Structure formats: C-alpha cells, structure tokens
Amino acid sequence: MEFLILGNTGDVGVAIGSSLVLLVSFLVLLGALSYFVWKPLKKVMDDRENLIHSEIDDAENRRIEAQRLQKENEELVKQTQADISSIMEDARAQANKEQETIIHDANTRANQLMANAKADVEREKEKAIAEINDQVAELSILIAEKMISKEMDHQDQQQLVKQYLQEAGDK
Amino acid sequence: MEHGTPTFTIDLFGLPVMFDLSTSLMIIITCLIVFFVFFFMTRKLAVRPTGKPQVLMETLMNFVKGMISSNMAWKQGGKFHFMAITLIAFIFVANILGIPFTIILPDEAHTLWWKSPTADPTVTLTLAGLMIVLTHYYGVQMQGMGNYVKSYFQPMWFMAPIKFIEEFTYNLTLGLRLYGNIYAGEILLLLLVSLITTGGILGAVGGFIPLMVWQGFKLFISAIQAFIFVMLAMVYLSHKLSDDH
C-alpha cells in the first residue's frame, strides 16, 4: 500500500496497526472512563442539581404556606376580637337590663311596702281613735253612773243590774 | 534529526498490517495515565464535595459541557459529553507526554521510543477520522438519509463537489493541525536539547532558558490544541446535526 504521508521517512508504509491500536484503546478508554468516572460523577452532579431544585421548590412552598397561615391567623385574631367585643357588648347590655329590672322591682316592692305600711298605720290610727272614743264614752258613762248612783236606791240599782245582765244574756 | 521508528508487521489475510511500536506504546501509556488519574480523582464522590479532586473534575465536566452547549442544544449534544471530555483529556495528556523528556535509543537508527503519540500523523488523522465518521453517522441519524444527502446540495446544487471535498479537508485540517503543532514543538525541543548537549558552555547557557520557556509554551500549546480539536469536532458535529445550516 502506497500512501503519501507527512512525517514519514520514505520506505516505511502506513502504520495501519497504530490506527487500530489507537481506535481500540481510545474506545476502551472511553468505555472505562464512562463507566468508572463520568457516570458516577455525572450522577453526583445531577443529584446535587435535583437536590437544589427540590430544596428551592420546598422553600417556595413553605413560604407560600407560611404566608397563608399568617393570613389565616390574622383573620382568626380579627374575628376573635370582634367576637369578644360583641360578647362583651351583649353582656354589658344584659347586665344593664338586669340592673334596671332589679332596681325597678325593688322600687315597686318598696313602694308597695310603704303603701301597705301607710295603710296599716292609718287603720291602726283609726282603730285607736275608735277605741279611744269608746273608752271616752264608757268613761263618760261611768262618770255619769257614779253621779247618778248617788241618787238611786239599792232596789233600783239591783233592778238595773238585772236588766243589764238580761240584755247581756240576750246578746 | 532523523529518528528510527520501531515497527512490527503482521500479515492479516495477505495484507501487511504495520504497527508503529513506539506510537502504540505511547497510546497505551496515555490511556492508562488518563484512566488512573481520573479514576483516583473520583473515588470519594459526594453531593457536597469534600475534596479538591472532585471540584476539579466537576469543573472539567462543566467546561466541556460549556464547549458543547456553545455549538448545539444540550438536548442533542448531551450524548457527546463523555466522548468529548475523554477526547480532550486524552489529547491533552498525549500532547504533554513529550514535554518532560524523550527516550531515544543509542543504536544506529536512533530509535525514538518515548514521544507524544500526537506527534504521529497516523494518530491525529485517525482521531480526526473517528470524529468525522461520527459526524456523518449522527448526521444521518438525526436528519434522516434524505435530508443528509440533500444537505450537500443545499445552498446551490453546483456546490456539491466542494462540499464533498470539504468533508475530507475537515479530516485533514483537524488531524494535521494537531500533528503539526505537537511535532514541531518536539522538533524544537530536541534541537534545543542538542544545542545544550553539543554546543559547549555557550550552548548550554544559551539553550537552557529558551528550553524552559519553550517547555512552558508547549504546555500551553498542548492545552490549546486539545481544546481546539474538541471544539472543532463539536462544530463539525453541530453542522451535521442541525438542519438550519
């Protein structure tokens, strides 16, 4: 085989064998490096890339979740505060109403008691006046009797007593 | 500066298959170095990196990923990631193997055993050919046979021969650029070394600083050429993959 080859010194032909050696050894090198070096290395790099991606995604999700929770909590707090104030308002109104009712009741009862007491007093007063009047009448009668008895004799007196007893017995 | 090459030829069904032993050896050494360096750098992998090796490896991975993404959509280019990163590592290590020293046997032919495997055009052209074959394979796979053939006649029908030849020039430029840079670098290194060893006091003093400078520069060239090779391979791939070009 005759080829024009640069760097060759004349009578030697083409070193086809060198080409074969190169091809075989290069392909073997490629295979060995791919298997022992590039694949593990690439796997590690890809793993790292995936890890970073997933971490970023995770962080993003967490951020969104945190924001959502914060909003939720704020709303909850706002609502709770509104609830509390309305409950307080209700309670205050209720208390006011009860207070008024109680005061009103007490006033009514007090007024009633006062009225009763006044009526009682009035009645007692009238009773006492009537009693006094009676007693005054009796006393007057007694006094009148005393004054009359001096002029009445014993017989008349006895007759009068009998008459009274009879009247009392009739009653 | 003539150096002998150790060769070994076997007959395979009547065809003489010649092995350049030093190149083959250096290819295997390169592969072993690349594999074990990366293998031991990635033994303690963690989602939270614990050491510098992992960070370094991830930086390399992301760097190559950036190279691919600058040419095509990652959805399409993702499957070339491992290949591109292996390729750039292989070429870089192959390029720098010739920097610290070379081994030339003191026999009659001055047999050169230790060198950069990429200082051999067979190696670079094979790598380039592999890439070009790959572009055609994925071109057919992604666009379909019809669109792939149609793409040769795309802007104007009469440009088809030019586009056809272009495919071979891609191969040549891709391979020979790498070969030329590394081979020229090694030649200059050998010249500087021979200046130091045979030039007497003056040569030793005058050659030492340029040798160091050139070694540093060659390190830079090695990195740049590895980058360019992979970058261009990706560019060619992207040309074949996307139908809008």
Coordinates of C-alpha atoms in Angstrom, one line a residue:
Chain A
M1 CA 0.0 0.0 0.0
E2 CA 1.5 3.3 -1.1
F3 CA 0.3 6.5 0.6
L4 CA 1.7 9.9 0.7
I5 CA 2.1 10.6 4.3
L6 CA 3.5 13.6 6.1
G7 CA 6.2 12.9 8.6
N8 CA 7.0 9.6 7.1
T9 CA 10.6 8.8 6.2
G10 CA 10.2 7.0 3.0
D11 CA 10.3 3.3 2.7
V12 CA 8.0 2.6 5.7
G13 CA 4.3 2.3 4.9
V14 CA 1.3 3.5 6.7
A15 CA 1.1 2.3 10.3
I16 CA -2.4 0.9 10.0
G17 CA -1.7 -1.0 13.1
S18 CA -1.1 2.2 15.1
S19 CA -4.5 3.4 13.9
L20 CA -6.1 0.1 15.1
V21 CA -4.3 0.4 18.4
L22 CA -5.5 3.9 18.8
L23 CA -9.1 3.1 17.9
V24 CA -9.3 0.1 20.2
S25 CA -7.5 1.8 23.1
F26 CA -9.5 5.0 22.7
L27 CA -12.8 3.2 22.7
V28 CA -11.7 1.1 25.6
L29 CA -10.7 4.2 27.5
L30 CA -14.0 5.9 26.6
G31 CA -15.9 2.9 27.9
A32 CA -13.9 2.5 31.0
L33 CA -13.9 6.2 31.9
S34 CA -17.6 6.4 31.2
Y35 CA -18.3 3.5 33.5
F36 CA -15.9 4.2 36.3
V37 CA -15.6 8.0 36.2
W38 CA -18.1 10.0 34.2
K39 CA -21.2 8.2 35.1
P40 CA -20.7 8.4 38.9
L41 CA -19.5 12.0 38.6
K42 CA -22.5 12.9 36.5
K43 CA -24.8 11.1 38.9
V44 CA -23.4 13.1 41.8
M45 CA -23.8 16.4 39.9
D46 CA -27.3 15.6 38.8
D47 CA -28.2 14.5 42.3
R48 CA -26.9 17.8 43.6
E49 CA -28.8 19.7 40.9
N50 CA -32.0 17.9 41.7
L51 CA -31.4 18.4 45.4
I52 CA -31.0 22.1 44.9
H53 CA -34.1 22.3 42.7
S54 CA -36.2 20.3 45.2
E55 CA -34.9 22.4 48.1
I56 CA -35.8 25.6 46.3
D57 CA -39.3 24.3 45.5
D58 CA -39.7 23.2 49.0
A59 CA -38.7 26.5 50.4
E60 CA -41.1 28.3 48.0
N61 CA -43.9 26.0 49.1
R62 CA -43.1 26.6 52.7
R63 CA -43.1 30.3 52.2
I64 CA -46.5 30.2 50.5
E65 CA -47.8 28.0 53.2
A66 CA -46.4 30.3 55.9
Q67 CA -48.0 33.3 54.2
R68 CA -51.3 31.5 54.0
L69 CA -51.1 30.5 57.7
Q70 CA -50.2 34.1 58.7
K71 CA -53.2 35.5 56.8
E72 CA -55.4 32.8 58.3
N73 CA -54.2 33.6 61.8
E74 CA -54.6 37.3 61.4
E75 CA -58.1 36.8 60.2
L76 CA -58.8 34.5 63.1
V77 CA -57.4 37.0 65.6
K78 CA -59.5 39.7 64.0
Q79 CA -62.6 37.6 64.1
T80 CA -61.9 36.6 67.7
Q81 CA -61.5 40.1 68.7
A82 CA -64.8 41.0 67.0
D83 CA -66.5 38.1 68.7
I84 CA -65.1 39.1 72.1
S85 CA -66.2 42.7 71.7
S86 CA -69.7 41.7 70.7
I87 CA -69.9 39.2 73.6
M88 CA -68.8 42.0 75.9
E89 CA -71.3 44.3 74.4
D90 CA -74.1 41.8 74.9
A91 CA -73.0 41.0 78.4
R92 CA -73.0 44.7 79.3
A93 CA -76.4 45.3 77.7
Q94 CA -77.7 42.2 79.6
A95 CA -76.2 43.4 82.8
N96 CA -77.7 46.9 82.4
K97 CA -81.1 45.4 81.7
E98 CA -81.0 43.2 84.7
Q99 CA -79.8 46.0 86.8
E100 CA -82.7 48.1 85.7
T101 CA -85.1 45.3 86.2
I102 CA -83.8 44.7 89.7
I103 CA -83.9 48.4 90.6
H104 CA -87.4 48.6 89.2
D105 CA -88.6 45.6 91.1
A106 CA -87.1 46.9 94.3
N107 CA -88.7 50.2 93.8
T108 CA -92.1 48.6 93.2
R109 CA -91.8 46.4 96.2
A110 CA -90.6 49.2 98.3
N111 CA -93.5 51.4 97.2
Q112 CA -95.9 48.6 97.9
L113 CA -94.4 48.0 101.3
M114 CA -94.7 51.7 102.0
A115 CA -98.2 51.8 100.9
N116 CA -99.1 48.8 103.0
A117 CA -97.4 50.2 106.0
K118 CA -99.2 53.6 105.5
A119 CA -102.5 51.7 105.2
D120 CA -101.7 49.8 108.3
V121 CA -100.7 52.8 110.2
E122 CA -103.9 54.6 109.0
R123 CA -106.0 51.6 110.1
E124 CA -104.4 51.4 113.5
K125 CA -104.8 55.1 113.9
E126 CA -108.5 54.8 113.1
K127 CA -108.8 51.8 115.3
A128 CA -107.0 53.6 118.2
I129 CA -109.2 56.7 117.7
A130 CA -112.3 54.5 117.7
E131 CA -111.1 52.7 120.9
I132 CA -110.3 56.0 122.5
N133 CA -113.7 57.2 121.5
D134 CA -115.3 54.1 123.1
Q135 CA -113.3 54.4 126.2
V136 CA -114.2 58.0 126.4
A137 CA -117.8 57.1 126.0
E138 CA -117.5 54.4 128.7
L139 CA -115.7 56.7 131.0
S140 CA -118.4 59.3 130.5
I141 CA -121.0 56.7 131.2
L142 CA -119.1 55.5 134.2
I143 CA -118.8 59.0 135.4
A144 CA -122.4 59.6 134.7
E145 CA -123.3 56.4 136.5
K146 CA -121.3 57.4 139.5
M147 CA -123.1 60.7 139.6
I148 CA -126.5 59.0 139.1
S149 CA -125.9 56.1 141.6
K150 CA -125.9 58.6 144.5
E151 CA -129.5 59.3 143.8
M152 CA -130.5 55.7 143.0
D153 CA -131.6 53.4 145.8
H154 CA -130.4 49.9 146.2
Q155 CA -133.5 48.4 144.8
D156 CA -133.4 50.4 141.6
Q157 CA -129.8 49.5 141.3
Q158 CA -130.4 45.9 141.6
Q159 CA -133.2 46.1 139.0
L160 CA -130.9 47.9 136.7
V161 CA -128.2 45.3 137.1
K162 CA -130.6 42.6 136.4
Q163 CA -131.8 44.4 133.3
Y164 CA -128.2 44.7 132.0
L165 CA -127.4 41.1 132.7
Q166 CA -130.5 40.1 130.8
E167 CA -129.5 42.3 128.0
A168 CA -126.1 40.7 128.0
G169 CA -127.6 37.3 128.2
D170 CA -129.7 38.0 125.2
K171 CA -126.8 39.0 123.2
Chain B
M1 CA 17.4 14.8 13.3
E2 CA 16.4 11.5 11.8
H3 CA 15.0 9.0 14.2
G4 CA 14.2 5.4 13.6
T5 CA 10.8 4.0 14.3
P6 CA 10.4 0.6 15.9
T7 CA 7.9 -1.3 13.7
F8 CA 6.3 -4.6 13.8
T9 CA 4.4 -6.1 10.8
I10 CA 1.9 -8.9 10.8
D11 CA 0.2 -10.4 7.8
L12 CA -3.5 -10.2 8.1
F13 CA -5.1 -12.2 5.3
G14 CA -2.3 -11.2 3.0
L15 CA -2.4 -7.6 4.0
P16 CA 0.6 -6.3 5.8
V17 CA -0.5 -4.5 8.9
M18 CA 2.2 -2.5 10.4
F19 CA 2.4 -1.4 14.0
D20 CA 4.4 1.6 15.0
L21 CA 5.5 0.2 18.3
S22 CA 6.6 3.4 20.0
T23 CA 3.3 5.1 19.0
S24 CA 1.3 2.1 20.1
L25 CA 3.1 2.0 23.4
M26 CA 2.6 5.8 24.0
I27 CA -1.1 5.5 23.1
I28 CA -1.5 2.8 25.7
I29 CA 0.5 4.7 28.3
T30 CA -1.6 7.8 27.6
C31 CA -4.8 5.8 28.1
L32 CA -3.5 4.3 31.3
I33 CA -2.4 7.7 32.7
V34 CA -5.7 9.3 31.8
F35 CA -7.7 6.5 33.2
F36 CA -5.9 6.1 36.5
V37 CA -5.6 9.8 37.2
F38 CA -9.3 10.3 36.7
F39 CA -10.1 7.0 38.4
F40 CA -8.3 8.0 41.6
M41 CA -9.6 11.6 41.5
T42 CA -13.2 10.4 41.6
R43 CA -13.0 7.8 44.4
K44 CA -14.6 9.9 47.1
L45 CA -17.6 11.5 45.4
A46 CA -20.2 13.3 47.4
V47 CA -23.1 15.6 46.7
R48 CA -21.3 18.0 48.9
P49 CA -17.8 17.9 47.5
T50 CA -15.2 17.1 50.2
G51 CA -12.0 17.5 48.4
K52 CA -10.3 19.4 45.6
P53 CA -10.2 16.4 43.1
Q54 CA -14.0 16.3 42.8
V55 CA -14.2 20.0 42.3
L56 CA -11.6 19.9 39.7
M57 CA -13.3 17.0 37.9
E58 CA -16.7 18.8 38.0
T59 CA -15.0 22.0 36.7
L60 CA -13.7 20.0 33.7
M61 CA -17.1 18.4 33.1
N62 CA -18.8 21.8 33.2
F63 CA -16.1 23.2 30.9
V64 CA -16.6 20.6 28.3
K65 CA -20.4 20.9 28.7
G66 CA -20.0 24.6 28.0
M67 CA -18.0 23.8 24.9
I68 CA -20.7 21.5 23.6
S69 CA -23.5 23.9 24.6
S70 CA -21.9 26.8 22.7
N71 CA -22.3 24.7 19.5
M72 CA -25.6 22.8 19.8
A73 CA -28.6 22.4 22.1
W74 CA -27.7 20.4 25.1
K75 CA -30.6 18.0 24.3
Q76 CA -28.7 17.0 21.2
G77 CA -25.2 17.4 22.4
G78 CA -25.6 15.7 25.8
K79 CA -24.7 12.3 24.4
F80 CA -21.3 13.6 23.2
H81 CA -20.4 14.8 26.7
F82 CA -18.5 11.7 27.8
M83 CA -16.8 11.3 24.4
A84 CA -15.7 15.0 24.3
I85 CA -14.4 15.0 27.8
T86 CA -12.5 11.7 27.2
L87 CA -11.1 13.1 24.0
I88 CA -9.9 16.4 25.4
A89 CA -8.3 14.6 28.3
F90 CA -6.6 12.0 26.0
I91 CA -5.3 14.6 23.6
F92 CA -4.0 16.9 26.4
V93 CA -2.2 14.1 28.2
A94 CA -0.9 12.8 24.8
N95 CA 0.4 16.3 24.0
I96 CA 2.2 16.8 27.3
L97 CA 3.8 13.4 27.4
G98 CA 6.6 14.6 25.1
I99 CA 7.4 17.7 27.1
P100 CA 9.5 16.5 30.1
F101 CA 11.7 14.1 28.2
T102 CA 12.1 11.9 25.1
I103 CA 13.7 8.5 25.0
I104 CA 16.0 7.8 22.0
L105 CA 17.9 4.6 22.0
P106 CA 21.6 4.9 21.3
D107 CA 21.5 2.4 18.5
E108 CA 22.4 3.0 14.8
A109 CA 18.8 4.1 13.8
H110 CA 18.4 6.4 16.9
T111 CA 15.2 4.6 17.6
L112 CA 12.7 7.1 19.2
W113 CA 10.6 5.3 21.9
W114 CA 9.2 8.0 24.1
K115 CA 7.3 10.8 22.4
S116 CA 3.9 12.4 22.2
P117 CA 1.6 9.9 20.4
T118 CA 0.0 13.0 18.8
A119 CA 3.4 13.8 17.2
D120 CA 2.5 10.9 14.9
P121 CA 0.2 11.9 12.0
T122 CA -1.4 8.4 12.0
V123 CA -2.7 9.0 15.4
T124 CA -4.1 12.5 14.8
L125 CA -5.6 11.6 11.5
T126 CA -7.2 8.5 13.0
L127 CA -8.7 10.6 15.8
A128 CA -9.9 13.2 13.3
G129 CA -11.3 10.5 11.1
L130 CA -13.1 9.0 14.0
M131 CA -14.7 12.4 14.7
I132 CA -15.6 12.9 11.0
V133 CA -17.2 9.4 10.8
L134 CA -19.1 10.3 13.9
T135 CA -20.4 13.5 12.4
H136 CA -21.7 11.6 9.4
Y137 CA -23.2 8.9 11.5
Y138 CA -25.1 11.3 13.7
G139 CA -25.9 13.5 10.7
V140 CA -27.7 10.6 9.1
Q141 CA -29.3 9.5 12.4
M142 CA -30.6 12.9 13.3
Q143 CA -31.7 14.3 9.9
G144 CA -32.5 11.1 8.1
M145 CA -30.8 9.9 5.0
G146 CA -32.7 12.1 2.6
N147 CA -32.0 15.4 4.4
Y148 CA -28.4 14.3 4.9
V149 CA -27.8 13.8 1.2
K150 CA -29.8 16.9 0.4
S151 CA -27.6 19.0 2.7
Y152 CA -24.7 18.5 0.2
F153 CA -26.8 20.4 -2.5
Q154 CA -28.1 22.8 0.0
P155 CA -27.3 26.4 -0.9
M156 CA -26.7 25.7 -4.7
W157 CA -26.6 22.4 -6.5
F158 CA -23.2 23.1 -8.1
M159 CA -21.6 23.4 -4.7
A160 CA -22.0 19.7 -4.1
P161 CA -18.4 18.8 -5.2
I162 CA -17.0 21.5 -3.0
K163 CA -19.0 20.3 0.0
F164 CA -18.0 16.7 -0.7
I165 CA -14.3 17.6 -0.8
E166 CA -14.8 19.7 2.3
E167 CA -15.5 16.6 4.3
F168 CA -12.0 15.3 3.5
T169 CA -10.4 18.6 4.2
Y170 CA -12.1 18.7 7.6
N171 CA -10.4 15.4 8.4
L172 CA -7.1 16.7 7.2
T173 CA -7.2 20.1 8.9
L174 CA -8.4 18.6 12.1
G175 CA -5.7 16.0 12.2
L176 CA -2.8 17.9 10.7
R177 CA -3.3 21.0 12.9
L178 CA -2.8 18.9 16.0
Y179 CA 0.0 16.9 14.5
G180 CA 1.9 19.9 13.1
N181 CA 1.8 21.8 16.4
I182 CA 2.9 18.9 18.6
Y183 CA 5.5 17.5 16.1
A184 CA 7.0 21.0 15.5
G185 CA 7.2 21.5 19.3
E186 CA 9.0 18.3 19.8
I187 CA 11.4 19.0 17.0
L188 CA 12.3 22.4 18.6
L189 CA 12.7 20.7 22.0
L190 CA 15.1 18.2 20.5
L191 CA 17.0 20.9 18.7
L192 CA 17.3 22.9 22.0
V193 CA 18.4 19.8 23.8
S194 CA 21.0 19.1 21.2
L195 CA 22.2 22.7 21.5
I196 CA 22.7 22.3 25.2
T197 CA 24.4 18.9 24.9
T198 CA 26.7 19.6 22.0
G199 CA 27.1 23.4 22.0
G200 CA 29.7 23.6 24.7
I201 CA 29.4 26.1 27.6
L202 CA 27.9 28.8 25.5
G203 CA 25.3 26.4 24.0
A204 CA 24.4 25.1 27.5
V205 CA 23.9 28.5 28.9
G206 CA 22.2 30.0 25.9
G207 CA 19.9 27.0 25.4
F208 CA 18.7 26.4 28.9
I209 CA 16.4 29.4 29.3
P210 CA 14.8 29.0 25.8
L211 CA 14.3 25.3 26.6
M212 CA 12.4 26.1 29.8
V213 CA 10.4 28.8 28.1
W214 CA 9.6 26.5 25.2
Q215 CA 8.5 23.7 27.5
G216 CA 6.2 26.1 29.2
F217 CA 4.9 27.4 25.9
K218 CA 4.4 23.8 24.7
L219 CA 2.3 23.1 27.8
F220 CA 0.1 26.0 26.7
I221 CA 0.0 24.8 23.1
S222 CA -0.9 21.3 24.3
A223 CA -3.9 22.6 26.2
I224 CA -4.9 24.9 23.4
Q225 CA -4.6 22.2 20.7
A226 CA -6.7 19.8 22.8
F227 CA -9.3 22.4 23.2
I228 CA -9.3 23.3 19.5
F229 CA -9.5 19.7 18.4
V230 CA -12.6 19.0 20.6
M231 CA -14.1 22.4 19.8
L232 CA -13.8 21.9 16.0
A233 CA -15.1 18.3 16.3
M234 CA -18.2 19.7 18.1
V235 CA -18.5 22.4 15.4
Y236 CA -18.5 19.8 12.7
L237 CA -20.9 17.7 14.6
S238 CA -23.3 20.6 15.1
H239 CA -23.1 21.4 11.3
K240 CA -24.3 17.9 10.6
L241 CA -26.9 17.8 13.4
S242 CA -28.8 21.0 12.7
D243 CA -30.7 21.3 9.5
D244 CA -30.9 25.1 9.5
H245 CA -27.3 25.5 8.4

